[in-house]
C-alpha cells in the first residue's frame, strides 16, 4: 500500500523486511514515491553533482570463465587485445584536460607478473602526466593482497570489484564452481582492498535468471555489511556466446529488468545515503535514456567510455552494448537532457564518495 511505502522510506534505517517491501512494489505511483525520496536523499547526502570518470577498457584478455560474460576466456569468437601504452596515456591525458576528475582503468582479469607490472607502470605514468591530479579507479578483478598494495602505492585509490550475487547458490549458478571463481576468495579480495586503503566499490547484476527479490535484498544487505563506498550495479543482459544464454527463457522482459534496476538504485540510495552510485552503461542497452533515468533515481557517477573506438567492438561483456557512444556525445546528451535540469557535472574534482571522506 502507498501509505506503508511512505512510512518505510521515512524510517531512519531500513531492515530486510523494509527492503523487500520497497523492491516488491509494482504500481507506477509507488515507484515514483520511492524514486522521489531517493532524489531527496541524494541531494541532501551526496549533492547534485554528477561525477565523471573516463572509462578505459585496457584489455579484454581474461583468465576467467564467468558464465554470463562475453569476454570469458573460453569464448573463441573474441579477438584479444591490450591497448598500447601510448594510447592509454593519450586517453588519460584527454580525460584530464577535459576536466574529468578521474579515470577508471578496467580490464579482464589476469594475475601474471607481466600484467600486474603493466598496470603498475601505467598507474605511475598516468599519475605523472597529470601532475598527480587525475584520480584513478581500477577494475581489474581479484588479485593478491600484494598486488593490490603495489597498485595502491602506484597511485590507484579506488577499486571496483562486484560480487555479482550475495547468494552463494545463485553465485555458483553464474560462475563455475572452482578455485578460480570462489565466492569466499571474492570476499577476501574485497577485505584486502579495504585493508590496503582503497575506496571500495562492489555490486551485482539485476535480473539474473533465477534471481528473486530475496536475492536482491541479500545483495543490498551485503553492500551495507561490506560498508562499500561505491556501487556499480546494472541489469543482466544475455550474451549469445555464453553458457548462461541457454537460460534466457527464464528472464523477465527487458522493460521489467530495466524497471527493477532503476528501483534498486533508488532503494539503495535510501538505504546507504552517502555512497557513490554509478549509472551503469548496461542501462542504455535497455532504454535510450537509461543512464539519465538512473541519475534521477539516485545515481551520481557517470563513466563515459574513452577507449579508442577500434578496440571497443571486442569488449562486449553483454549483447547490445552501446559501444559507439562517444564520451563527448554522452556528456552533451546529459547536458541537454530534460530529465537532468537540476544537475551539473563535477568538473576537475575526484568526486570521492562522502561516505569515504567522512569516515
Ligand atoms: N550483463 C550485464 N553485466 C555483465 N557483466 C559481465 N557480463 C555481463 C552481462 N552479460 C558485468 C559484471 C562484471 C562487470 C565488469 O560487467 O557485473 O563485474
Ligand atoms: Fe573476466 Fe570479468 Fe568477464 Fe568474469 S566478468 S569473464 S572476470 S571480464
PDB file of N, CA and C in Angstrom, residues 8 13 41 61 91 158 168 174 314 338 341 343 348:
ATOM      1  N   UNK A   8       7.792   3.534   5.271  1.00  0.00           N
ATOM      2  CA  UNK A   8       9.097   2.858   5.233  1.00  0.00           C
ATOM      3  C   UNK A   8      10.199   3.804   4.756  1.00  0.00           C
ATOM      4  N   UNK A  13      16.409   4.015   9.490  1.00  0.00           N
ATOM      5  CA  UNK A  13      17.204   2.956   8.851  1.00  0.00           C
ATOM      6  C   UNK A  13      16.279   1.818   8.427  1.00  0.00           C
ATOM      7  N   UNK A  41      17.218  12.239  -0.957  1.00  0.00           N
ATOM      8  CA  UNK A  41      18.328  11.713  -0.151  1.00  0.00           C
ATOM      9  C   UNK A  41      19.663  12.012  -0.846  1.00  0.00           C
ATOM     10  N   UNK A  61      41.676  -9.450 -22.397  1.00  0.00           N
ATOM     11  CA  UNK A  61      42.223 -10.779 -22.093  1.00  0.00           C
ATOM     12  C   UNK A  61      41.823 -11.128 -20.664  1.00  0.00           C
ATOM     13  N   UNK A  91      44.621   8.790 -23.919  1.00  0.00           N
ATOM     14  CA  UNK A  91      43.227   8.855 -23.433  1.00  0.00           C
ATOM     15  C   UNK A  91      43.171   9.503 -22.056  1.00  0.00           C
ATOM     16  N   UNK A 158      40.886   3.951  -5.808  1.00  0.00           N
ATOM     17  CA  UNK A 158      39.571   3.305  -5.699  1.00  0.00           C
ATOM     18  C   UNK A 158      39.630   1.999  -6.479  1.00  0.00           C
ATOM     19  N   UNK A 168      25.077 -17.521  -2.400  1.00  0.00           N
ATOM     20  CA  UNK A 168      26.094 -18.428  -2.954  1.00  0.00           C
ATOM     21  C   UNK A 168      25.525 -19.425  -3.949  1.00  0.00           C
ATOM     22  N   UNK A 174      26.038 -18.905 -11.756  1.00  0.00           N
ATOM     23  CA  UNK A 174      26.531 -17.991 -12.799  1.00  0.00           C
ATOM     24  C   UNK A 174      28.059 -17.988 -12.905  1.00  0.00           C
ATOM     25  N   UNK A 314      35.556  -5.332 -29.369  1.00  0.00           N
ATOM     26  CA  UNK A 314      35.962  -6.589 -28.746  1.00  0.00           C
ATOM     27  C   UNK A 314      35.818  -6.546 -27.233  1.00  0.00           C
ATOM     28  N   UNK A 338      16.243  16.855 -20.687  1.00  0.00           N
ATOM     29  CA  UNK A 338      15.163  17.462 -19.893  1.00  0.00           C
ATOM     30  C   UNK A 338      15.086  16.864 -18.503  1.00  0.00           C
ATOM     31  N   UNK A 341      17.707  18.713 -15.564  1.00  0.00           N
ATOM     32  CA  UNK A 341      17.829  20.173 -15.419  1.00  0.00           C
ATOM     33  C   UNK A 341      18.484  20.587 -14.094  1.00  0.00           C
ATOM     34  N   UNK A 343      20.818  19.183 -12.420  1.00  0.00           N
ATOM     35  CA  UNK A 343      22.142  18.618 -12.152  1.00  0.00           C
ATOM     36  C   UNK A 343      23.229  19.367 -12.886  1.00  0.00           C
ATOM     37  N   UNK A 348      36.773  18.529 -12.774  1.00  0.00           N
ATOM     38  CA  UNK A 348      38.072  18.748 -12.138  1.00  0.00           C
ATOM     39  C   UNK A 348      38.168  18.280 -10.693  1.00  0.00           C
TER      40      UNK A 348
END
